[in-house]
mmCIF file of C-alpha atoms in Angstrom:
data_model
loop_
_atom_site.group_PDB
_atom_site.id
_atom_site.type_symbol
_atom_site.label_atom_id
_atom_site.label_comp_id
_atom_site.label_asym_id
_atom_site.label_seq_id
_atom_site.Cartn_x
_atom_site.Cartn_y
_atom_site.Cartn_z
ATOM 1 C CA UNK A 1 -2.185 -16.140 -2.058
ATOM 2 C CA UNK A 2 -1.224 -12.772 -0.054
ATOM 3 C CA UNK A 3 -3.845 -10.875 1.784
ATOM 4 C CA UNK A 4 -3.934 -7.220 1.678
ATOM 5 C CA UNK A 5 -6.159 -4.596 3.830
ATOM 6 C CA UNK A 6 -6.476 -2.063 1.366
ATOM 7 C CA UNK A 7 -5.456 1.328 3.532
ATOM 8 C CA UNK A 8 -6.755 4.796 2.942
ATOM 9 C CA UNK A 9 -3.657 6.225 1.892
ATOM 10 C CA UNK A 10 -4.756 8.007 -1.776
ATOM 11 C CA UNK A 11 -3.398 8.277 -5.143
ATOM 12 C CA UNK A 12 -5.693 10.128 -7.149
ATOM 13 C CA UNK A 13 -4.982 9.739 -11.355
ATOM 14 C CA UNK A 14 -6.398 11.793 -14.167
ATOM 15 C CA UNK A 15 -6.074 10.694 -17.995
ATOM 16 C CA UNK A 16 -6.494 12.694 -21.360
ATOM 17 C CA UNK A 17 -6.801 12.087 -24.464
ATOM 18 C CA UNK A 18 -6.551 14.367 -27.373
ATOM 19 C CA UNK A 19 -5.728 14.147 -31.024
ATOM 20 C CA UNK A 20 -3.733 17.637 -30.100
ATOM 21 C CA UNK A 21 -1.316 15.534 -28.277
ATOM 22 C CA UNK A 22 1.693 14.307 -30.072
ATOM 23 C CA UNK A 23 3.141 11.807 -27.522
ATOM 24 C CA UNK A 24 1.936 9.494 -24.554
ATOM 25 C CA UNK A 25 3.212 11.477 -21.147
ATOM 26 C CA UNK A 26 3.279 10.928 -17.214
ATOM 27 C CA UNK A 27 3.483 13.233 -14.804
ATOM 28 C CA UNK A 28 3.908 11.777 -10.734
ATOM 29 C CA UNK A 29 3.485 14.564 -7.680
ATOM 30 C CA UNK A 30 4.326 17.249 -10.301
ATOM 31 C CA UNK A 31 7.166 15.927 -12.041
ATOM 32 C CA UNK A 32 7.320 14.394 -15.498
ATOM 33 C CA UNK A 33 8.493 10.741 -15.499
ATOM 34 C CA UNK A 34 9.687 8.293 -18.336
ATOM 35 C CA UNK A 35 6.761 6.440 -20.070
ATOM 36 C CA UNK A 36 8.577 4.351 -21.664
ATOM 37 C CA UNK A 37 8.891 2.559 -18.496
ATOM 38 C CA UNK A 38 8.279 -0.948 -19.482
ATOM 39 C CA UNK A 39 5.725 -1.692 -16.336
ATOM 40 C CA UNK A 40 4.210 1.671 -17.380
ATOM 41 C CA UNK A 41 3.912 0.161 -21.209
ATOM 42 C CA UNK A 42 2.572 -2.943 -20.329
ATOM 43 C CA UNK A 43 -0.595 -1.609 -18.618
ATOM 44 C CA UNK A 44 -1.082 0.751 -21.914
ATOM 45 C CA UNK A 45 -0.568 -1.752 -24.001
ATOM 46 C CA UNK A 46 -3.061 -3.989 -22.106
ATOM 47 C CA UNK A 47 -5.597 -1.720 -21.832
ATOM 48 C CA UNK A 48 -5.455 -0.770 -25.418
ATOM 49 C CA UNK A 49 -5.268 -4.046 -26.484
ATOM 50 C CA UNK A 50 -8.804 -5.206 -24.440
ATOM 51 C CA UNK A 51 -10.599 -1.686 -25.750
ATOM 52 C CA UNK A 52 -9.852 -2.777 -29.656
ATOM 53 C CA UNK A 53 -11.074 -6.195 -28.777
ATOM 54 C CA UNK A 54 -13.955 -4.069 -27.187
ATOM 55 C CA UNK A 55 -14.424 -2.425 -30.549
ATOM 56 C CA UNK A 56 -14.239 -5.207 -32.845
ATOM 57 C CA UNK A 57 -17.129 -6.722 -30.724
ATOM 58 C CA UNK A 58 -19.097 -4.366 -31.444
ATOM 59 C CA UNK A 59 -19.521 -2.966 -27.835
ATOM 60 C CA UNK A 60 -17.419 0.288 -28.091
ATOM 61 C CA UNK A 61 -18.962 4.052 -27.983
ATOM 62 C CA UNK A 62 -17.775 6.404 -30.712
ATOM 63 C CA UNK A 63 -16.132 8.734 -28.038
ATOM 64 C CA UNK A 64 -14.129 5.338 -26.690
ATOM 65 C CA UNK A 65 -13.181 4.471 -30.344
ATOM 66 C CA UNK A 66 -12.125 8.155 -31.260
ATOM 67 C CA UNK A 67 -9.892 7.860 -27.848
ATOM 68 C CA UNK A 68 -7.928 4.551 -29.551
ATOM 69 C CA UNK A 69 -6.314 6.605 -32.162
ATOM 70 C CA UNK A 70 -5.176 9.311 -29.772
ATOM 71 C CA UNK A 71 -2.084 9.460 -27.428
ATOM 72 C CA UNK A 72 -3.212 9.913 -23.666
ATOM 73 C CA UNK A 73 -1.570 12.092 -21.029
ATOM 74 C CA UNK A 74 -1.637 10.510 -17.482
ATOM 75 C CA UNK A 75 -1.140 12.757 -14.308
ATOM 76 C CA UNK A 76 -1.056 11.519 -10.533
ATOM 77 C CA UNK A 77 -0.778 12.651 -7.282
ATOM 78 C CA UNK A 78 -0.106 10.664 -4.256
ATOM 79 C CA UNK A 79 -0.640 11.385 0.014
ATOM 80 C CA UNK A 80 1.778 9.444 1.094
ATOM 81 C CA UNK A 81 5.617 9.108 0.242
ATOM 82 C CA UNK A 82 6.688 7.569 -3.208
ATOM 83 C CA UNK A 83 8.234 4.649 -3.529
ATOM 84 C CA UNK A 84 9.432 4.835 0.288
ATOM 85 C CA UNK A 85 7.985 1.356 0.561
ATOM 86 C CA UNK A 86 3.954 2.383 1.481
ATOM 87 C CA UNK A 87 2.993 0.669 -1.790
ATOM 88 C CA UNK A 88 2.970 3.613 -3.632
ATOM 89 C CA UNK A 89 3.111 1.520 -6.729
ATOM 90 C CA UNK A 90 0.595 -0.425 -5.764
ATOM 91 C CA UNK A 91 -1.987 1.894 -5.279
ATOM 92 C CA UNK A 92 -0.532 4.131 -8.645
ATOM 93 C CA UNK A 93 -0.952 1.088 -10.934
ATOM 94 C CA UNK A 94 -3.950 0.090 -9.593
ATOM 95 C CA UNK A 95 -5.259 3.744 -9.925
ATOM 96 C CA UNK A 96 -3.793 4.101 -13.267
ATOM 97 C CA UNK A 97 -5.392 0.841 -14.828
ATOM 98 C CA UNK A 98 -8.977 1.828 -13.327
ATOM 99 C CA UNK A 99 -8.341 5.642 -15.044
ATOM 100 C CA UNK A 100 -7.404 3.995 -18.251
ATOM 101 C CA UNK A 101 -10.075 1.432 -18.468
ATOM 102 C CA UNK A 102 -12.741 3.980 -17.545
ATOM 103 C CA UNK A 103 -11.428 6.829 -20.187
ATOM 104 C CA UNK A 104 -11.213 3.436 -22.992
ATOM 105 C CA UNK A 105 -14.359 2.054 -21.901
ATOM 106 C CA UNK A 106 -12.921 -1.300 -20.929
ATOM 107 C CA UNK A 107 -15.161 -3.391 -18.472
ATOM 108 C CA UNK A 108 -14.638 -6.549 -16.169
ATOM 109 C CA UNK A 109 -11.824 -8.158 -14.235
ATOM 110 C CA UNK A 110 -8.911 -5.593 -13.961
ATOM 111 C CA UNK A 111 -6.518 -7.134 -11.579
ATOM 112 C CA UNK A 112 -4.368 -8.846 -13.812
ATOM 113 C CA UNK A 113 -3.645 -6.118 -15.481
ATOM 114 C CA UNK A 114 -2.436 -3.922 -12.739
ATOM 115 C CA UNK A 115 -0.049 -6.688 -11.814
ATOM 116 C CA UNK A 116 1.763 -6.058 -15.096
ATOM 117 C CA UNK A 117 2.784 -2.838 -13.525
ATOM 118 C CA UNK A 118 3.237 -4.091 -9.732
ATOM 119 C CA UNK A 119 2.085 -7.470 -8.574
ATOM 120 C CA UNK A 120 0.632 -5.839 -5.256
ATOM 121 C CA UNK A 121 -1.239 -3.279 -7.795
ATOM 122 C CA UNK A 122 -4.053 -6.122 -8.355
ATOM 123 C CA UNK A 123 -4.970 -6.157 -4.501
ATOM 124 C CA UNK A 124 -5.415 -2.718 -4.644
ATOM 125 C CA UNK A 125 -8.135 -2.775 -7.486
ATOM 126 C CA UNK A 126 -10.299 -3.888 -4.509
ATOM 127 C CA UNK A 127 -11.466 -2.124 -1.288
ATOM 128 C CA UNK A 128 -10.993 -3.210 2.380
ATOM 129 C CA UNK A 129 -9.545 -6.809 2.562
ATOM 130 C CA UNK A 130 -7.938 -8.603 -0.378
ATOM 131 C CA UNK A 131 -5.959 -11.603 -1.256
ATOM 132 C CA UNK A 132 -3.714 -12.601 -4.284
ATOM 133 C CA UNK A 133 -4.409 -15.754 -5.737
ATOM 134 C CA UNK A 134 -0.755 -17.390 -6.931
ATOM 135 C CA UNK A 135 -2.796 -18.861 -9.816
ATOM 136 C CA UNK A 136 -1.473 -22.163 -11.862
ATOM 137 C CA UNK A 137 -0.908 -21.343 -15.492
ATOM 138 C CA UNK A 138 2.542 -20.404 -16.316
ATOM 139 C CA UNK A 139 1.647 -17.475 -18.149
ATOM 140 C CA UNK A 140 0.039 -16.324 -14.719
ATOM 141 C CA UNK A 141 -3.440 -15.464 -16.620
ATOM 142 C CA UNK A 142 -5.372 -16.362 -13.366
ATOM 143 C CA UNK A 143 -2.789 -14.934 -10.725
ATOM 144 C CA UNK A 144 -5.717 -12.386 -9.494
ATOM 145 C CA UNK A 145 -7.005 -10.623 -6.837
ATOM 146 C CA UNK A 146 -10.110 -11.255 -4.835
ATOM 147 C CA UNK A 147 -11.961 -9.396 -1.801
ATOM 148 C CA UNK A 148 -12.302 -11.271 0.989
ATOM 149 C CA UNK A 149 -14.349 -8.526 3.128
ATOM 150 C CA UNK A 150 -15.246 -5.475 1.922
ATOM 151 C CA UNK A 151 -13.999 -2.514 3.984
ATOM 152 C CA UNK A 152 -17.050 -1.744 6.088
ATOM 153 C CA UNK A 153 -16.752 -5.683 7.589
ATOM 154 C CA UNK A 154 -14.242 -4.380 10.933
ATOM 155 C CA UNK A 155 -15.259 -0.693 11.262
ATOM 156 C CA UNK A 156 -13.474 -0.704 14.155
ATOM 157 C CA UNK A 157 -10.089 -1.849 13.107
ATOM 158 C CA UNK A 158 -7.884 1.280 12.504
ATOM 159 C CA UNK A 159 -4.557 2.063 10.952
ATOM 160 C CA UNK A 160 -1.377 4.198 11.865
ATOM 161 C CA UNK A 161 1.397 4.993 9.054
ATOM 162 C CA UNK A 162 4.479 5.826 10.663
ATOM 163 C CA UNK A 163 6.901 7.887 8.413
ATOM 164 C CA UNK A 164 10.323 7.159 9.534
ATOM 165 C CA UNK A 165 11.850 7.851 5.943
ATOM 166 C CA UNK A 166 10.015 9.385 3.164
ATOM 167 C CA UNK A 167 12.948 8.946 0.396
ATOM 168 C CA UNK A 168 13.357 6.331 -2.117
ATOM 169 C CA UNK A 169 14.274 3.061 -1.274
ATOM 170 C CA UNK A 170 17.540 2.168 -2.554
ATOM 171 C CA UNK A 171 16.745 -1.550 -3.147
ATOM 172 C CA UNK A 172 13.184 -1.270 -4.879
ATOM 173 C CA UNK A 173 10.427 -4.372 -4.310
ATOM 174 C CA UNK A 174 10.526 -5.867 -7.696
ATOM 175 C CA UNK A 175 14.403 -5.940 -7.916
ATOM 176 C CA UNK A 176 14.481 -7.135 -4.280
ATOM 177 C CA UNK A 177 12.071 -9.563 -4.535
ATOM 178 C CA UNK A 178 13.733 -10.975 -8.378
ATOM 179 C CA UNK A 179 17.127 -11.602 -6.155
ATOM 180 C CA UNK A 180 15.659 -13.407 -3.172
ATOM 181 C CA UNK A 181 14.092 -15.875 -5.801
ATOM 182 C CA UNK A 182 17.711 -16.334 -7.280
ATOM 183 C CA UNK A 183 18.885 -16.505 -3.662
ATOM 184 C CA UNK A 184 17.374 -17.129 -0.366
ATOM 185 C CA UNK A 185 16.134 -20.674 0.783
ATOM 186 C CA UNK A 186 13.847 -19.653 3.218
ATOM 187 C CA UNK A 187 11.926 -17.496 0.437
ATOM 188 C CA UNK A 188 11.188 -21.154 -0.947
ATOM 189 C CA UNK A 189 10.368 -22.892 2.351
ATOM 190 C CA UNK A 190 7.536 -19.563 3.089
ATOM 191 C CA UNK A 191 6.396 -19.841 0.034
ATOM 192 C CA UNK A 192 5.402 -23.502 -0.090
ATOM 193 C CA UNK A 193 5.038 -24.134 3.623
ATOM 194 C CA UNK A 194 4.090 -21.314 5.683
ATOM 195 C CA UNK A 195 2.271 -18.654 3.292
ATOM 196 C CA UNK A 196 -0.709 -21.383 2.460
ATOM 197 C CA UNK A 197 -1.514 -22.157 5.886
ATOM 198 C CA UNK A 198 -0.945 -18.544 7.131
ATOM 199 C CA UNK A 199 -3.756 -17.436 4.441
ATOM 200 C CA UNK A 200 -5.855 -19.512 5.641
ATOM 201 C CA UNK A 201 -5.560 -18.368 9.766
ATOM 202 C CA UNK A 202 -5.469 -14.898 8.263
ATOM 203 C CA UNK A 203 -8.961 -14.778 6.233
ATOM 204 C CA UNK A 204 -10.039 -16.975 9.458
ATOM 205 C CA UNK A 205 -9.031 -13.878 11.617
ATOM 206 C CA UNK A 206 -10.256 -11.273 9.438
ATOM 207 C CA UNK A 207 -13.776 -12.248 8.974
ATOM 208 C CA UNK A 208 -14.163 -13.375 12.782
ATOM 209 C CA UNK A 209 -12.969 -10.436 13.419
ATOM 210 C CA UNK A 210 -10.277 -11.706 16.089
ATOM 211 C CA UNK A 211 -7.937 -9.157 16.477
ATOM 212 C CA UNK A 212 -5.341 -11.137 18.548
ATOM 213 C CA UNK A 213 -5.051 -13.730 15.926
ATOM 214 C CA UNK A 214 -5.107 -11.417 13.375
ATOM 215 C CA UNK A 215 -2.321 -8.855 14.897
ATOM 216 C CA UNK A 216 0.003 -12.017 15.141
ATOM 217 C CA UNK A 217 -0.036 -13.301 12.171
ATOM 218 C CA UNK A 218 0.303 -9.978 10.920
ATOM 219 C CA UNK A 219 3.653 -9.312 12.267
ATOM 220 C CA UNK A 220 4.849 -12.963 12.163
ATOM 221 C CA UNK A 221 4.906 -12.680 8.762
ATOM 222 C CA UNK A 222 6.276 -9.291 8.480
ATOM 223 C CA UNK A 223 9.113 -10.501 10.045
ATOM 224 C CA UNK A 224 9.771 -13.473 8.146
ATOM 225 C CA UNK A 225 9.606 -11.474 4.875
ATOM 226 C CA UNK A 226 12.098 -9.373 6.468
ATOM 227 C CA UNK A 227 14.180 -12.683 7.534
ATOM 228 C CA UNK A 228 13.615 -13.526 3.924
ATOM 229 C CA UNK A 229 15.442 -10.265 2.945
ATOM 230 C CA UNK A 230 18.106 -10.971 4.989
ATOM 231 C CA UNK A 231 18.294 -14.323 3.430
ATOM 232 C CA UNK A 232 18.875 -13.138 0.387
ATOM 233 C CA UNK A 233 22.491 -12.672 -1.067
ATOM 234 C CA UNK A 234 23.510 -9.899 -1.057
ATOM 235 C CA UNK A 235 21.149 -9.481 1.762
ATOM 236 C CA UNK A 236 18.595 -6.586 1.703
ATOM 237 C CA UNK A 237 18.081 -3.906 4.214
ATOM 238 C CA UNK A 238 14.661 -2.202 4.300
ATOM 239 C CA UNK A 239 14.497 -1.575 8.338
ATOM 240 C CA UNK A 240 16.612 1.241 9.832
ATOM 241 C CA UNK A 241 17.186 1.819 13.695
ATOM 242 C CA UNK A 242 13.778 3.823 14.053
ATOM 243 C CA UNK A 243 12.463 0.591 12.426
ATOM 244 C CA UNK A 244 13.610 -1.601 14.974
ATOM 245 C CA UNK A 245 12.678 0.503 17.590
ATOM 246 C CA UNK A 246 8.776 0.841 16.772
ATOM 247 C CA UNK A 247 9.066 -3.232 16.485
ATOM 248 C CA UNK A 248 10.565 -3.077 20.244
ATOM 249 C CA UNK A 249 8.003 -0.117 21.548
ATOM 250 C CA UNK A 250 5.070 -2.397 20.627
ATOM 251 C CA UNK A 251 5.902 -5.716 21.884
ATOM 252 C CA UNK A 252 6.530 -4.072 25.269
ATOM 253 C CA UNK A 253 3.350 -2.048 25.054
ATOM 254 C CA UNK A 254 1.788 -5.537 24.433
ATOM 255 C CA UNK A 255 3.268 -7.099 27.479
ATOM 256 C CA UNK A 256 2.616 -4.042 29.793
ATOM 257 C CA UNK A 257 -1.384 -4.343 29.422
ATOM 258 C CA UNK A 258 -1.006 -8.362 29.220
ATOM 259 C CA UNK A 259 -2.983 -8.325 25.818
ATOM 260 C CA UNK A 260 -2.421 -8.125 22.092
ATOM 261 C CA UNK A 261 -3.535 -4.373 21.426
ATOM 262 C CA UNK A 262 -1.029 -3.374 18.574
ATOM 263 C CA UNK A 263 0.297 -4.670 15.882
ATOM 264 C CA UNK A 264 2.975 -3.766 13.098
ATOM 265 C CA UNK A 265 4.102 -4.610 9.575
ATOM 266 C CA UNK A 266 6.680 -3.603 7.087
ATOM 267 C CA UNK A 267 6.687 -4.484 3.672
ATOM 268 C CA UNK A 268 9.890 -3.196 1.430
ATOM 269 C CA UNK A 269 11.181 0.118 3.366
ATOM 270 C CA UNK A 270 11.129 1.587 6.722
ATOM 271 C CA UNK A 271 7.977 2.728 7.764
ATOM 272 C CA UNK A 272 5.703 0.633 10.074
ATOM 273 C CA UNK A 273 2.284 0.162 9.304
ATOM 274 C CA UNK A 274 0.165 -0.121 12.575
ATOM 275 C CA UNK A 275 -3.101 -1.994 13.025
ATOM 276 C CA UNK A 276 -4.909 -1.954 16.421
ATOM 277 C CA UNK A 277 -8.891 -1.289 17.825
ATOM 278 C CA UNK A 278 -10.339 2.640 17.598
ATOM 279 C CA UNK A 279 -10.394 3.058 21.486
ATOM 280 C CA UNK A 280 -6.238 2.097 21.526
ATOM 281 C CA UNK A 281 -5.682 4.857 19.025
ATOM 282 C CA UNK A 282 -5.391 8.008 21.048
ATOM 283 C CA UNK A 283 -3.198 6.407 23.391
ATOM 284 C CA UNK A 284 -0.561 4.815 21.357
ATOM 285 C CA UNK A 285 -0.029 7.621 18.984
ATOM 286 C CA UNK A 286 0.861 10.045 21.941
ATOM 287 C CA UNK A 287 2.792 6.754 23.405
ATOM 288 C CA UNK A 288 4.726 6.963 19.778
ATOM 289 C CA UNK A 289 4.867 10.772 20.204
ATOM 290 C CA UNK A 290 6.379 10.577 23.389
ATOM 291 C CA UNK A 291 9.227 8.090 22.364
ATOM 292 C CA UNK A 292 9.336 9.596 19.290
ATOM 293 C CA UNK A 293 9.104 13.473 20.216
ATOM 294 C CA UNK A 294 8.739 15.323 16.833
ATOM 295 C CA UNK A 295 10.293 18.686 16.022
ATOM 296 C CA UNK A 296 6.868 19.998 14.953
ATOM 297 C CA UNK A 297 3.452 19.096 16.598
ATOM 298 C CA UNK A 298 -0.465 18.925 16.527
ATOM 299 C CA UNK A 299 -1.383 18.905 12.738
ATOM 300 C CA UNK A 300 1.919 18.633 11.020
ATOM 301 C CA UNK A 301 2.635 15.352 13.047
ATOM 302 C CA UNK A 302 -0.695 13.834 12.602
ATOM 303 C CA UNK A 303 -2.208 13.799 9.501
ATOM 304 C CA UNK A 304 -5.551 11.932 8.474
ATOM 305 C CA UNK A 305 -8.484 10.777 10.455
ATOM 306 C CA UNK A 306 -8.061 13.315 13.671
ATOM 307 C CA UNK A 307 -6.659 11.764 16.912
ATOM 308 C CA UNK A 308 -8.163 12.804 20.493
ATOM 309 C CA UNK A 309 -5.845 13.830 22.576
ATOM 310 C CA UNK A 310 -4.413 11.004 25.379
ATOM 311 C CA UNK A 311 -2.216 11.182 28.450
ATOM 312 C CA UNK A 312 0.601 8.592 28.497
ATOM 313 C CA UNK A 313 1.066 6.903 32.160
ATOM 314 C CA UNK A 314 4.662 7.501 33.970
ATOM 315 C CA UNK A 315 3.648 3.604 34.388
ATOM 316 C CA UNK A 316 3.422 2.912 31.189
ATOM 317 C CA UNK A 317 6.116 4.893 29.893
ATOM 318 C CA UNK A 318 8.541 3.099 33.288
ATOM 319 C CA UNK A 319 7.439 -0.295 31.699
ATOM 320 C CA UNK A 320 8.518 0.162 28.428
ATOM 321 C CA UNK A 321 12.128 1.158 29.685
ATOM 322 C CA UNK A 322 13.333 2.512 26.353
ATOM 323 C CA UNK A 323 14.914 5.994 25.784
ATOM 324 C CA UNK A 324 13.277 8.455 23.602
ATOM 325 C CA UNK A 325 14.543 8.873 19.598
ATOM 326 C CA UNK A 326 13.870 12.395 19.010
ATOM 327 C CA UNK A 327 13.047 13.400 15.182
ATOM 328 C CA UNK A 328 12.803 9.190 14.487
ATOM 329 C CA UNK A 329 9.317 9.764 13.104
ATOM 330 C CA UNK A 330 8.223 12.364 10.157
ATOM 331 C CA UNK A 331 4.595 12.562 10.656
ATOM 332 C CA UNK A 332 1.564 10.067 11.258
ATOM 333 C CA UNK A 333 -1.119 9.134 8.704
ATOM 334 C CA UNK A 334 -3.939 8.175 11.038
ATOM 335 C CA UNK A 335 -6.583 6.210 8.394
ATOM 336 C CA UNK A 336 -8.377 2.754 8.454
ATOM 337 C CA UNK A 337 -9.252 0.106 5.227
ATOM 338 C CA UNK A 338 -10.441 2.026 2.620
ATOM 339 C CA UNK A 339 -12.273 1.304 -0.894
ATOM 340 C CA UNK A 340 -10.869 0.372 -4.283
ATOM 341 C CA UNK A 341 -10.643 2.921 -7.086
ATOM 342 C CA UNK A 342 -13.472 5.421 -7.609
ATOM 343 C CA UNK A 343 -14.260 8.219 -10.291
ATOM 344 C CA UNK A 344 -13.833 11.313 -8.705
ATOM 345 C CA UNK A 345 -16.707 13.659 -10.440
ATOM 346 C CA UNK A 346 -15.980 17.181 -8.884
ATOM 347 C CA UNK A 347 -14.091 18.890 -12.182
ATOM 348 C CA UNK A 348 -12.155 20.942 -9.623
ATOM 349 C CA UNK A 349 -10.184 18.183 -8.198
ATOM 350 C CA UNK A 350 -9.062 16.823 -11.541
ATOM 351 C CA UNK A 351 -5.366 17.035 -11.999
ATOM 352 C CA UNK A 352 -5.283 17.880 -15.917
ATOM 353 C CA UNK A 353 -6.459 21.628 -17.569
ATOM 354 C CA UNK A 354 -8.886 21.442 -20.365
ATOM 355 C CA UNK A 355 -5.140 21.792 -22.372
ATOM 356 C CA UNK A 356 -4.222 17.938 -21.021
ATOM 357 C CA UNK A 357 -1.091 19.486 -18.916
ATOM 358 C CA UNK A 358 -0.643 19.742 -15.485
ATOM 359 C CA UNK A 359 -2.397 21.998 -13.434
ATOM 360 C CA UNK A 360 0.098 22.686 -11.167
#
């Protein structure tokens, strides 16, 4: 099982269909993909496959059934960088399924079909806190996702995206992940002797709200999945130097105030993920700003939920003893656990025309 906190980082999906339209299409952040992706077919395929099932029960709508014979065209935008290693995927597969299965009128338990497009996908069909269950059946049937807390449980707990690198990955997760199976040891040994027990301190963490137990499991195992990359042969590099230096900057802002009060994680690229308490978040991010200085400022650096401004202590900044990396960091998403996939009902924000193309 893998826990994830669902962050409010948005994709935001729109599907058609038409009998006008002569082929399924895709179009990601303005830009026409391949849909004959197979991850991309095997959610389709899914989804059609549980809306004729729908139909030959007896439970489809004459608008859903009319929609089975037509091709569909599928556009989405993200806020955050694509496949730069922010789950992108995730939270576009997850968004895609829900779109599909609300425009085919297919009901129930959705997870395991968003991990046919990205196995992290099926924690995202949840909101706030969420863990994948491994499952036992070797067609992996009932390998699912389940909420653990909903998002409102830790209203205090808040989240800092730091963009060190917003282009695509050159290893990507499911490739990565396929050769550390074939390869690394230690992938086996965290798999069958650390991950079960970890689960178990982290939902422990999460719904006692401990933050010191939770930010340390948190970045334990952020750095054995890195040490698991490393394991792997060839070995995988997903941390750069800026990396490695937000992984230094909050250990020793940790030890300066004696207390856990930050905490980071990377999962397959180079941008940190930050969890800490609301009253820490003013603070740090001018603490990041300052080691970090940016060549723009104000609202081009920080982006989401706003930021107070903070003074950083000469103290503080003496303790740390690290020299600035000008330019390391892009920008800041400030944002905390969000909710799973909802329909968005304001026809202005919808992505397609009444034509099914772009509206950009």
């Amino acid at each position: 099982a893998l826990l994830k906190k669902t962050l409010g980082l948005k994709t935001t999906t729109t599907v058609a269909t038409s009998r006008s339209f002569k082929e399924d299409r895709i179009w990601l952040n303005g830009k026409e993909e391949d849909i004959t992706h197979p991850r991309l077919q095997s959610c389709l395929r899914e989804i059609r496959r549980l809306a004729r099932k729908r139909h030959n029960d007896g439970d489809a709508t004459s608008t859903e059934l009319t929609g089975l014979s037509q091709k569909v065209h599928i556009c989405s935008v993200n806020n955050f960088p694509t496949a730069a290693g922010l789950a992108s995927s995730a939270a576009g597969f997850a968004c895609l399924v829900y779109s599909l299965a609300q425009s085919f009128g297919v009901e129930g338990e959705l997870s395991g079909v968003a991990r046919q497009g990205s196995g992290s996908a099926c924690r995202s069909m949840y909101g706030g806190f969420v863990q994948w269950i491994m499952g036992n059946q070797e067609d992996g049937k009932d390998s699912l996702a389940q909420q653990v807390e909903p998002e409102s449980h830790w209203p205090e707990l808040r989240i800092l995206v730091l963009v060190a690198n917003a282009e695509r990955k050159p290893v990507g997760s499911t490739s990565g992940m396929q050769t550390s199976v074939q390869t690394s040891c230690l992938l086996k040994h965290r798999a069958e002797s650390v991950v079960p027990h970890r689960m178990e301190e982290m939902i422990k963490a999460v719904r006692g709200r401990d933050f010191p137990a939770f930010a340390e499991l948190t970045m334990k195992d952020s750095n054995q999945f890195h040490a698991t990359c490393l394991d792997t042969y060839p070995p995988i590099f997903y941390l750069n130097r800026v990396s490695q230096q937000v992984i230094h900057l909050v250990h020793r802002y940790n030890r300066h105030y004696g207390e856990t009060r930050v905490a980071y994680s990377f999962d397959a690229g180079p941008n940190a993920v930050i969890f800490t308490l609301q009253q820490h978040v003013p603070e740090f991010v001018h603490f990041i700003q300052h080691f970090f200085p940016p060549e723009t400022n104000g609202e081009d650096f920080i982006k989401g939920l706003p930021v107070k401004r903070a003074a950083v202590s000469e103290q503080l900044k003496q303790s740390v003893g690290l020299e600035p990396m000008p330019k390391g960091i892009n920008y800041i998403i400030s944002t905390k656990a969000g909710p799973g996939p909802r329909v968005v009902k304001d026809p202005s924000l919808h992505l397609l025309s009444p034509d099914g193309f772009p509206k950009l």
